[in-house]
Amino acid sequence: MTDVQAPVDDVAEAPVAKPGKPIAWPLGLVGVALVIVGSFLSWSYDGSILNDLSINFYPGGLQILAIIVAVLSLVLLLAERGPLTKLGTWLDATLGLRAFGVGLTLYMVLVIVAISVESDGLINVNPGAYVTLVGAALIAVSAYLLPLHQLRDMSHARLPDWLEIFLISAMMAVVLFLAAYALGLGDAWSFILCLVFVATGATGLFRTGAMTFMSHAGQRHRKVLTLAAFAAAFLFPFTQNGSDANMSIAGSVLVFSATAMGLNIVVGLAGLLDLGYIAFLGSGAYVAATLSTSAFATINWKPPFLLVMLIGAGVAALLGLIIGSPTLRVSGDYLAIVTLGFGEIFRFSMFNLDGNNGPNLTNGPNGIPGIPDLELFGFNFGDAHTVAGIELGRFSNYYFLLLLLLGFVILTFARLNNSRIGRGWVAIREDEKAAEAMGVNVFGLKLLAFAVGAFLAGLAGTIKAHQDGAVSPDQFIFLESAFLLAAIVLGGMGTIAGVLLGATILKLLPEKLRFFSEYRLFLFGILLVLMMRFRPEGLVASKRRQLEFHEEDEALAVEVEEERLAVEEAK
């Protein structure tokens, strides 16, 4: 395991190789040079927009991102022809260079649009931006003139164990840096440009095969990958300089991720469409609120919070059993309608339990405000604490607690997924009748999926109540259930990394794109439509589902070819 192994015989399907143009390689080098030179020049006359891009020879954050893409493009050019040709024998430099060139061109177009919109006219765009745009376009043109190669099977590529572990750690460090940088951007245009940069880099690395290699390396060193991921997540609050605003968003992302992971059991594994799942999160939150020491709490019993967590999760699981028992005998659209109704029943019940229309448990539409901060083992989550010279506020404290909860939820999901129960859920999802014929207890496993998913959501809800400091029925509307379901579909049903990624995107984007106000949902809809068209298996598809989609595509291609031959014979 000391050398890179990429057998020539093991190749994946790729476009047919074709010769390139002699001018392609030098054209790409010129493009890289122009991008770097242009990034050191001023892009904007107005220094108050896009975090000041108006200073020559002192690149700002967005200019540095363009330089990074240019350097990656240079590496691929040298892998195609130059001192790094050995690297080019197992990476597809051409496909990666196309992604970098097109992505960087789009990035620069958006930069020019942002400058003109923010400063009222293209006249405020300085020559450096145009130089960089021309360089990006040249990189894209050269990439389409370079020859295509056969893709290697990266599952056979190996590096020394210590080097693979180093690369995994470096990848997590890059993710930590990008997350800290993106969350620290207050300007909506800067945040969008950062997302375009991330998408460009990720697409380019996937097209070269580098991310496929990292995926296999992560499978070989799964414990190292898990430890590195949680280490990066643990260090994240220390990159925010005690910003309560950013850590509040991060805490909301963790609550949303833990809840989505519970729904992933119901939808991703068992294949049951649930449109009222937010009710289980709400039930846990209301249990924690009514048992808290708030002046508006309606129950006088004040048990320890660890017991409250179990009670809240138990109540949520009980609701899952109650709604599941009579309704799981229906399926498909009918089940979706029933669960949607359950979510609305829960919300209106919280409105009506105000002492007038029923017992006074929830204070009706006023909810339960003034929920105090948690105090566990003498540690008050509402107090600021200084660690390593950085002051961590209350939202950072809740972030660490939610991180532990998310770790427990992920562990529960992974164990169930790899167990006999998980295989039974997958069998039900694929073909319920066949699973029942093979002896699978279909109804029992469906009920268990609802109960376990609701239990995990209830746990998240008990912490959410104390983090938010108040609970009201308006927090648990149908739109939240739709977002949870969209996070699973967007990220990849049945996966862990995919659901976490989808939940992060869908919770983070609305917070950072308030600049677009009512257009946020419009952009969200476009994103889902594009995902369903170009990557229906999700951003991080499970191997099983990805194989199913590929088989469907191959069958469709065969059918189209047969129809074409039939038409030709008829003529």
Coordinates of C-alpha atoms in Angstrom, one line a residue:
M1 CA 0.0 0.0 0.0
T2 CA 2.8 2.4 -0.8
D3 CA 2.0 3.3 -4.4
V4 CA -1.1 4.5 -6.1
Q5 CA -2.8 1.6 -7.9
A6 CA -5.1 2.3 -10.7
P7 CA -5.3 -0.7 -13.1
V8 CA -5.8 0.2 -16.7
D9 CA -8.3 -2.7 -17.1
D10 CA -10.6 -1.3 -14.4
V11 CA -12.4 1.6 -16.0
A12 CA -15.8 3.1 -15.6
E13 CA -18.1 4.2 -18.3
A14 CA -16.9 7.5 -19.8
P15 CA -17.3 9.5 -22.9
V16 CA -15.5 8.2 -26.0
A17 CA -11.9 9.5 -26.0
K18 CA -11.2 12.1 -28.7
P19 CA -8.0 14.0 -29.5
G20 CA -7.6 17.5 -28.2
K21 CA -6.4 20.7 -29.9
P22 CA -2.7 21.7 -29.6
I23 CA -3.7 25.2 -28.5
A24 CA -5.8 24.0 -25.6
W25 CA -3.0 23.5 -23.0
P26 CA -1.3 26.9 -23.4
L27 CA -4.7 28.6 -23.6
G28 CA -5.5 27.1 -20.2
L29 CA -2.2 28.4 -18.8
V30 CA -3.0 31.9 -20.1
G31 CA -6.4 31.7 -18.5
V32 CA -5.0 30.7 -15.1
A33 CA -2.5 33.6 -15.3
L34 CA -5.2 36.1 -16.1
V35 CA -7.4 34.9 -13.2
I36 CA -4.6 35.3 -10.8
V37 CA -3.4 38.6 -12.1
G38 CA -7.0 39.9 -12.3
S39 CA -7.7 38.8 -8.7
F40 CA -4.8 40.9 -7.5
L41 CA -6.3 44.0 -9.2
S42 CA -9.3 45.9 -8.0
W43 CA -12.8 44.5 -8.9
S44 CA -15.0 47.3 -7.6
Y45 CA -14.8 51.1 -7.4
D46 CA -17.0 51.0 -4.2
G47 CA -15.2 49.6 -1.3
S48 CA -18.3 49.2 0.9
I49 CA -19.8 46.2 -1.0
L50 CA -18.7 42.6 -1.1
N51 CA -16.4 43.1 1.8
D52 CA -14.2 45.6 -0.1
L53 CA -12.7 44.4 -3.4
S54 CA -11.4 47.9 -4.3
I55 CA -7.8 47.6 -3.3
N56 CA -5.1 46.7 -5.8
F57 CA -2.6 44.0 -4.9
Y58 CA -4.5 43.2 -1.7
P59 CA -7.1 40.5 -2.7
G60 CA -10.3 40.3 -0.6
G61 CA -12.0 37.1 0.5
L62 CA -13.9 36.6 -2.8
Q63 CA -10.8 37.3 -4.8
I64 CA -8.9 34.7 -2.9
L65 CA -11.6 32.1 -3.7
A66 CA -11.1 32.8 -7.4
I67 CA -7.3 32.3 -6.9
I68 CA -8.0 29.0 -5.3
V69 CA -10.0 27.8 -8.3
A70 CA -7.3 29.0 -10.6
V71 CA -4.6 27.1 -8.6
L72 CA -6.7 23.9 -8.8
S73 CA -7.1 24.4 -12.5
L74 CA -3.3 24.8 -12.8
V75 CA -2.8 21.5 -11.0
L76 CA -5.1 19.8 -13.5
L77 CA -3.3 21.4 -16.5
L78 CA 0.0 20.2 -15.2
A79 CA -1.5 16.7 -14.7
E80 CA -2.6 16.8 -18.3
R81 CA 0.8 17.8 -19.6
G82 CA 3.7 18.7 -17.3
P83 CA 5.5 17.5 -14.2
L84 CA 2.3 16.1 -12.7
T85 CA 1.4 13.7 -15.5
K86 CA 1.6 10.8 -13.1
L87 CA -1.3 12.3 -11.3
G88 CA -3.2 12.5 -14.6
T89 CA -3.0 8.7 -15.0
W90 CA -5.6 8.2 -12.3
L91 CA -7.5 11.5 -12.3
D92 CA -9.6 12.8 -15.2
A93 CA -8.1 16.3 -15.5
T94 CA -10.2 17.3 -18.5
L95 CA -13.6 16.8 -16.8
G96 CA -12.4 18.5 -13.7
L97 CA -11.1 21.4 -15.6
R98 CA -14.4 21.8 -17.4
A99 CA -16.2 22.1 -14.1
F100 CA -13.7 24.6 -12.7
G101 CA -13.8 26.7 -15.9
V102 CA -17.5 26.9 -16.2
G103 CA -18.0 27.4 -12.5
L104 CA -15.4 30.2 -12.3
T105 CA -17.0 31.9 -15.3
L106 CA -20.4 31.8 -13.6
Y107 CA -18.8 33.0 -10.4
M108 CA -17.3 36.1 -12.1
V109 CA -20.5 36.8 -14.0
L110 CA -22.4 36.9 -10.6
V111 CA -19.6 39.1 -9.1
I112 CA -20.1 41.7 -11.9
V113 CA -23.9 41.5 -11.5
A114 CA -23.6 41.9 -7.7
I115 CA -21.3 45.0 -8.1
S116 CA -23.6 46.6 -10.6
V117 CA -26.7 46.0 -8.5
E118 CA -25.2 47.1 -5.2
S119 CA -23.5 50.2 -6.7
D120 CA -26.0 51.2 -9.4
G121 CA -24.3 50.4 -12.6
L122 CA -21.6 48.5 -14.5
I123 CA -19.5 51.7 -14.4
N124 CA -18.4 50.8 -10.9
V125 CA -16.9 47.4 -12.0
N126 CA -13.1 47.9 -12.2
P127 CA -10.9 46.2 -14.9
G128 CA -9.7 43.5 -12.6
A129 CA -13.1 41.8 -12.6
Y130 CA -13.2 41.8 -16.4
V131 CA -9.6 40.4 -16.6
T132 CA -10.5 37.6 -14.2
L133 CA -13.7 36.9 -16.2
V134 CA -11.7 36.6 -19.5
G135 CA -9.3 34.2 -17.7
A136 CA -12.1 32.1 -16.4
A137 CA -13.6 31.9 -19.9
L138 CA -10.3 30.8 -21.4
I139 CA -10.0 28.0 -18.8
A140 CA -13.4 26.8 -19.8
V141 CA -12.6 27.0 -23.5
S142 CA -9.3 25.2 -23.1
A143 CA -11.0 22.4 -21.1
Y144 CA -13.4 21.7 -23.9
L145 CA -10.5 21.6 -26.4
L146 CA -8.5 19.1 -24.3
P147 CA -8.8 15.3 -25.0
L148 CA -11.2 13.2 -22.9
H149 CA -9.8 10.1 -21.1
Q150 CA -11.3 6.9 -19.8
L151 CA -12.2 7.1 -16.1
R152 CA -10.3 4.9 -13.7
D153 CA -12.0 2.7 -11.1
M154 CA -11.0 4.7 -8.0
S155 CA -12.0 1.8 -5.7
H156 CA -8.6 0.2 -6.5
A157 CA -6.6 3.4 -5.9
R158 CA -4.6 3.2 -2.6
L159 CA -2.2 5.4 -0.8
P160 CA -0.2 4.7 2.4
D161 CA -2.6 4.6 5.4
W162 CA -0.9 7.6 7.1
L163 CA -1.4 9.7 3.9
E164 CA -5.0 8.7 3.6
I165 CA -5.6 9.7 7.2
F166 CA -3.9 13.0 6.6
L167 CA -6.0 13.7 3.6
I168 CA -9.2 12.9 5.5
S169 CA -8.2 15.2 8.3
A170 CA -7.3 18.0 5.8
M171 CA -10.6 17.6 4.1
M172 CA -12.4 18.1 7.4
A173 CA -10.3 21.1 8.2
V174 CA -11.2 22.6 4.8
V175 CA -14.9 22.0 5.6
L176 CA -14.5 23.7 8.9
F177 CA -12.9 26.7 7.4
L178 CA -15.5 27.0 4.6
A179 CA -18.4 26.7 7.1
A180 CA -16.9 29.3 9.4
Y181 CA -16.2 31.7 6.5
A182 CA -19.7 31.2 4.9
L183 CA -21.5 31.7 8.2
G184 CA -19.5 34.8 8.9
L185 CA -20.6 36.5 5.7
G186 CA -23.2 39.1 6.5
D187 CA -23.8 40.2 2.9
A188 CA -26.3 38.0 0.9
W189 CA -24.4 38.4 -2.4
S190 CA -21.1 37.3 -0.7
F191 CA -22.8 34.3 0.7
I192 CA -24.3 33.3 -2.7
L193 CA -20.8 33.7 -4.3
C194 CA -19.3 31.5 -1.6
L195 CA -21.9 28.8 -2.4
V196 CA -21.1 29.0 -6.1
F197 CA -17.4 28.6 -5.1
V198 CA -18.2 25.5 -3.0
A199 CA -20.4 24.0 -5.7
T200 CA -17.6 24.6 -8.3
G201 CA -14.9 23.0 -6.2
A202 CA -17.0 20.0 -5.2
T203 CA -18.2 19.4 -8.8
G204 CA -14.6 19.7 -10.1
L205 CA -13.3 17.3 -7.5
F206 CA -16.1 14.8 -8.2
R207 CA -15.6 15.0 -12.0
T208 CA -11.8 14.2 -11.6
G209 CA -12.5 11.2 -9.4
A210 CA -10.7 12.7 -6.4
M211 CA -13.8 12.7 -4.2
T212 CA -14.6 9.1 -5.2
F213 CA -11.1 8.2 -4.0
M214 CA -11.8 10.1 -0.7
S215 CA -15.1 8.2 -0.3
H216 CA -13.3 4.9 -0.5
A217 CA -10.6 6.1 1.8
G218 CA -13.2 7.2 4.2
Q219 CA -14.8 3.7 4.1
R220 CA -11.4 2.2 4.8
H221 CA -10.8 4.5 7.7
R222 CA -14.4 5.0 8.9
K223 CA -13.5 5.6 12.5
V224 CA -10.9 8.3 11.6
L225 CA -13.5 10.0 9.3
T226 CA -16.1 10.0 12.1
L227 CA -13.7 11.3 14.7
A228 CA -12.4 14.0 12.3
A229 CA -16.0 15.1 11.4
F230 CA -17.0 15.5 15.1
A231 CA -13.7 17.2 15.9
A232 CA -14.4 19.8 13.2
A233 CA -17.9 20.3 14.5
F234 CA -16.6 20.6 18.0
L235 CA -14.1 23.3 17.0
F236 CA -16.7 25.3 15.0
P237 CA -17.8 27.6 17.9
F238 CA -14.2 28.7 18.4
T239 CA -14.1 30.0 14.8
Q240 CA -17.0 32.4 15.5
N241 CA -15.4 34.7 18.1
G242 CA -18.4 34.2 20.4
S243 CA -21.0 35.3 17.9
D244 CA -24.4 34.5 19.4
A245 CA -26.1 35.3 16.1
N246 CA -24.1 32.7 14.1
M247 CA -24.2 30.1 16.9
S248 CA -28.0 30.6 17.1
I249 CA -28.2 29.6 13.4
A250 CA -25.8 26.7 14.0
G251 CA -27.9 25.4 16.9
S252 CA -31.1 25.6 14.8
V253 CA -29.3 23.6 12.1
L254 CA -28.4 20.9 14.6
V255 CA -32.0 20.7 15.9
F256 CA -33.3 20.5 12.3
S257 CA -30.6 17.8 11.4
A258 CA -31.5 15.6 14.4
T259 CA -35.2 15.8 13.5
A260 CA -34.6 15.1 9.9
M261 CA -32.5 12.1 10.8
G262 CA -35.4 10.7 12.8
L263 CA -37.7 11.3 9.7
N264 CA -35.1 9.6 7.6
I265 CA -36.0 6.3 9.4
V266 CA -39.6 6.7 8.4
V267 CA -39.1 8.0 4.8
G268 CA -35.6 6.9 3.9
L269 CA -35.6 3.4 5.3
A270 CA -39.2 2.3 5.6
G271 CA -40.5 4.4 2.6
L272 CA -43.5 5.9 4.5
L273 CA -44.4 9.4 3.4
D274 CA -45.0 11.5 6.5
L275 CA -46.1 15.1 6.1
G276 CA -46.9 15.8 9.7
Y277 CA -43.6 14.9 11.3
I278 CA -43.1 18.3 12.9
A279 CA -45.8 17.4 15.4
F280 CA -43.4 15.0 17.1
L281 CA -40.8 17.7 17.5
G282 CA -43.5 20.0 18.9
S283 CA -44.7 17.4 21.4
G284 CA -41.2 17.1 22.9
A285 CA -40.9 20.9 23.1
Y286 CA -44.3 21.3 24.8
V287 CA -43.5 18.6 27.3
A288 CA -40.2 20.3 28.2
A289 CA -42.0 23.7 28.4
T290 CA -44.8 22.5 30.7
L291 CA -42.4 20.8 33.0
S292 CA -40.0 23.7 33.1
T293 CA -39.7 26.3 35.9
S294 CA -41.2 29.0 33.6
A295 CA -43.8 31.2 35.3
F296 CA -46.2 30.3 32.5
A297 CA -45.7 26.5 32.9
T298 CA -48.9 24.7 33.6
I299 CA -47.7 21.6 35.4
N300 CA -46.3 22.0 39.0
W301 CA -44.1 18.9 38.8
K302 CA -40.5 19.9 38.0
P303 CA -38.4 16.7 37.4
P304 CA -34.7 16.8 36.4
F305 CA -34.1 17.6 32.7
L306 CA -32.7 14.2 31.9
L307 CA -36.0 12.7 33.0
V308 CA -37.8 15.4 31.1
M309 CA -36.0 14.3 27.9
L310 CA -37.2 10.7 28.4
I311 CA -40.7 11.8 29.1
G312 CA -40.8 14.2 26.1
A313 CA -39.4 11.4 23.8
G314 CA -41.8 8.9 25.3
V315 CA -44.8 11.1 24.7
A316 CA -43.7 11.7 21.1
A317 CA -43.2 7.9 20.5
L318 CA -46.7 7.3 22.0
L319 CA -48.2 9.8 19.6
G320 CA -46.4 8.0 16.8
L321 CA -48.0 4.7 17.9
I322 CA -51.4 6.4 18.2
I323 CA -51.3 7.9 14.7
G324 CA -49.6 4.8 13.3
S325 CA -51.9 2.1 14.5
P326 CA -55.1 3.1 12.7
T327 CA -53.4 4.7 9.6
L328 CA -50.5 2.5 8.6
R329 CA -52.9 0.1 6.9
V330 CA -53.1 2.7 4.1
S331 CA -50.2 3.7 2.0
G332 CA -48.9 6.1 -0.6
D333 CA -50.9 9.3 -1.1
Y334 CA -53.5 8.3 1.4
L335 CA -50.9 7.9 4.2
A336 CA -49.5 11.3 3.2
I337 CA -52.9 12.9 3.6
V338 CA -53.5 11.2 7.0
T339 CA -50.2 12.3 8.4
L340 CA -50.7 15.8 7.1
G341 CA -54.0 15.9 9.0
F342 CA -52.3 14.7 12.1
G343 CA -49.8 17.5 12.0
E344 CA -52.6 20.1 11.7
I345 CA -54.6 18.3 14.5
F346 CA -51.6 18.6 16.8
R347 CA -51.1 22.4 16.0
F348 CA -54.8 23.2 16.6
S349 CA -54.9 21.1 19.8
M350 CA -52.0 23.3 21.1
F351 CA -54.2 26.3 20.3
N352 CA -57.2 24.9 22.1
L353 CA -55.7 23.6 25.3
D354 CA -56.0 27.1 26.8
G355 CA -58.4 26.5 29.7
N356 CA -61.4 27.7 27.7
N357 CA -61.8 25.1 25.0
G358 CA -60.1 22.4 27.0
P359 CA -57.7 21.9 29.9
N360 CA -55.1 24.6 30.4
L361 CA -51.9 22.9 29.3
T362 CA -50.4 25.0 26.6
N363 CA -51.8 28.6 27.2
G364 CA -53.3 28.4 23.8
P365 CA -51.9 30.7 21.1
N366 CA -49.8 32.6 23.6
G367 CA -47.7 29.5 24.1
I368 CA -45.2 29.2 27.0
P369 CA -42.6 31.9 27.1
G370 CA -39.9 32.6 29.6
I371 CA -38.5 29.1 29.6
P372 CA -35.3 29.3 31.7
D373 CA -31.9 28.0 30.5
L374 CA -30.8 24.5 31.4
E375 CA -28.6 23.7 34.3
L376 CA -27.0 20.3 34.3
F377 CA -24.6 19.1 37.0
G378 CA -24.0 22.7 38.1
F379 CA -23.3 23.9 34.5
N380 CA -25.6 26.8 33.5
F381 CA -26.2 26.9 29.8
G382 CA -27.2 30.6 30.0
D383 CA -23.9 31.8 31.3
A384 CA -21.0 32.8 29.1
H385 CA -17.8 30.8 29.5
T386 CA -14.3 31.6 28.4
V387 CA -12.3 28.8 26.8
A388 CA -8.9 29.3 25.2
G389 CA -9.4 33.0 25.4
I390 CA -12.7 32.9 23.4
E391 CA -15.9 33.8 25.1
L392 CA -18.6 31.2 24.4
G393 CA -22.2 32.4 25.0
R394 CA -25.4 30.5 25.7
F395 CA -26.0 29.5 22.1
S396 CA -22.5 27.9 22.0
N397 CA -23.3 26.0 25.1
Y398 CA -26.5 24.6 23.6
Y399 CA -24.6 23.9 20.4
F400 CA -22.3 21.4 22.2
L401 CA -25.3 19.8 23.9
L402 CA -27.1 19.4 20.5
L403 CA -23.9 18.0 19.0
L404 CA -24.0 15.2 21.6
L405 CA -27.6 14.6 20.8
L406 CA -26.9 14.5 17.1
G407 CA -24.2 12.0 17.7
F408 CA -26.6 9.8 19.6
V409 CA -29.2 10.1 16.8
I410 CA -26.7 9.2 14.1
L411 CA -25.5 6.2 16.1
T412 CA -29.0 5.0 16.6
F413 CA -29.8 5.4 12.8
A414 CA -26.6 3.6 11.8
R415 CA -27.2 0.7 14.1
L416 CA -30.8 0.3 13.0
N417 CA -29.8 0.6 9.3
N418 CA -27.3 -2.2 9.6
S419 CA -29.5 -4.5 11.7
R420 CA -32.1 -7.0 10.8
I421 CA -34.8 -4.4 11.5
G422 CA -33.2 -2.0 9.0
R423 CA -33.1 -4.7 6.3
G424 CA -36.8 -5.3 7.0
W425 CA -37.6 -1.6 6.6
V426 CA -35.7 -1.5 3.3
A427 CA -37.5 -4.6 2.1
I428 CA -40.8 -3.0 2.9
R429 CA -39.7 0.2 1.0
E430 CA -38.8 -1.8 -2.1
D431 CA -41.8 -4.1 -2.3
E432 CA -44.2 -4.4 0.6
K433 CA -46.1 -7.4 -0.9
A434 CA -42.8 -9.3 -1.5
A435 CA -41.6 -8.5 2.0
E436 CA -44.8 -9.8 3.5
A437 CA -44.6 -13.0 1.5
M438 CA -41.1 -13.6 2.8
G439 CA -42.3 -13.4 6.4
V440 CA -41.5 -9.8 7.3
N441 CA -43.8 -8.4 9.9
V442 CA -44.8 -5.4 7.7
F443 CA -47.3 -3.7 10.1
G444 CA -45.1 -4.2 13.2
L445 CA -42.0 -2.8 11.5
K446 CA -43.9 0.2 10.1
L447 CA -45.2 1.0 13.6
L448 CA -41.7 0.7 15.0
A449 CA -40.4 3.1 12.3
F450 CA -43.0 5.7 13.4
A451 CA -42.3 5.2 17.1
V452 CA -38.5 5.3 16.8
G453 CA -38.5 8.3 14.5
A454 CA -40.9 10.2 16.8
F455 CA -38.8 9.3 19.8
L456 CA -35.7 10.9 18.3
A457 CA -37.7 14.0 17.3
G458 CA -39.1 14.3 20.8
L459 CA -35.6 14.3 22.2
A460 CA -34.6 17.2 19.9
G461 CA -37.8 19.1 20.9
T462 CA -37.0 19.0 24.6
I463 CA -33.7 20.8 24.0
K464 CA -35.2 23.2 21.4
A465 CA -37.7 24.5 24.0
H466 CA -34.9 25.7 26.3
Q467 CA -32.7 27.0 23.5
D468 CA -35.5 29.1 22.1
G469 CA -36.8 30.2 25.5
A470 CA -40.4 29.9 24.3
V471 CA -42.8 27.5 22.6
S472 CA -45.9 28.4 20.6
P473 CA -48.1 26.6 18.1
D474 CA -46.9 28.8 15.2
Q475 CA -43.5 27.1 15.4
F476 CA -44.8 23.8 14.2
I477 CA -46.7 24.5 10.9
F478 CA -47.0 22.3 7.9
L479 CA -44.2 24.1 6.0
E480 CA -41.7 22.9 8.6
S481 CA -42.7 19.3 7.9
A482 CA -42.3 20.0 4.2
F483 CA -38.8 21.4 4.7
L484 CA -37.8 18.3 6.7
L485 CA -39.0 16.0 4.0
A486 CA -37.3 18.2 1.3
A487 CA -34.0 17.9 3.3
I488 CA -34.1 14.1 3.1
V489 CA -35.0 14.1 -0.6
L490 CA -32.4 16.8 -1.4
G491 CA -29.6 15.2 0.6
G492 CA -30.3 11.5 -0.2
M493 CA -32.9 9.2 1.3
G494 CA -31.5 6.5 3.6
T495 CA -28.1 8.2 4.1
I496 CA -26.5 9.9 7.0
A497 CA -24.1 12.4 5.3
G498 CA -26.8 13.3 2.7
V499 CA -29.5 14.1 5.2
L500 CA -27.1 16.2 7.3
L501 CA -26.0 18.1 4.2
G502 CA -29.6 18.6 3.0
A503 CA -30.7 19.8 6.5
T504 CA -27.8 22.2 6.7
I505 CA -28.6 23.7 3.2
L506 CA -32.3 24.1 3.8
K507 CA -31.9 25.6 7.3
L508 CA -29.0 27.8 6.4
L509 CA -30.1 29.2 3.1
P510 CA -33.3 31.0 4.4
E511 CA -31.3 32.6 7.2
K512 CA -28.6 33.9 5.0
L513 CA -30.8 34.9 2.0
R514 CA -33.2 37.3 3.8
F515 CA -32.0 39.8 1.2
F516 CA -34.3 38.1 -1.2
S517 CA -37.3 38.1 1.2
E518 CA -40.3 36.6 -0.6
Y519 CA -38.2 35.1 -3.4
R520 CA -36.5 32.6 -1.0
L521 CA -39.2 30.0 -1.4
F522 CA -39.1 30.5 -5.2
L523 CA -35.4 29.8 -5.2
F524 CA -35.9 26.8 -3.0
G525 CA -38.5 25.4 -5.4
I526 CA -36.1 25.9 -8.4
L527 CA -33.4 24.1 -6.4
L528 CA -35.7 21.1 -5.8
V529 CA -36.8 20.9 -9.5
L530 CA -33.2 21.0 -10.7
M531 CA -32.3 18.3 -8.2
M532 CA -35.1 16.0 -9.3
R533 CA -34.1 16.5 -12.9
F534 CA -30.4 16.1 -12.8
R535 CA -29.7 14.1 -9.6
P536 CA -32.9 12.4 -8.3
E537 CA -31.0 10.1 -6.0
G538 CA -29.9 13.2 -3.9
L539 CA -26.6 14.9 -3.2
V540 CA -25.2 11.9 -1.4
A541 CA -27.0 8.9 -2.7
S542 CA -26.9 5.5 -1.0
K543 CA -25.2 2.9 -3.1
R544 CA -28.3 0.8 -3.4
R545 CA -30.5 3.7 -4.6
Q546 CA -27.8 5.0 -7.0
L547 CA -27.6 1.5 -8.5
E548 CA -31.4 1.5 -8.9
F549 CA -31.4 4.8 -10.8
H550 CA -28.6 3.7 -13.0
E551 CA -30.4 0.5 -13.9
E552 CA -33.6 2.5 -14.7
D553 CA -31.5 4.8 -17.0
E554 CA -29.9 1.8 -18.7
A555 CA -33.3 0.2 -19.3
L556 CA -34.7 3.5 -20.7
A557 CA -31.7 3.8 -23.0
V558 CA -32.3 0.3 -24.3
E559 CA -35.9 1.0 -24.8
V560 CA -35.2 4.2 -26.8
E561 CA -32.6 2.4 -28.9
E562 CA -35.1 -0.4 -29.7
E563 CA -37.7 2.2 -30.7
R564 CA -35.2 3.9 -33.0
L565 CA -34.3 0.7 -34.7
A566 CA -38.0 -0.1 -35.2
V567 CA -38.6 3.2 -36.8
E568 CA -35.6 2.8 -39.1
E569 CA -36.8 -0.7 -40.1
A570 CA -40.3 0.7 -40.8
K571 CA -38.8 3.3 -43.1

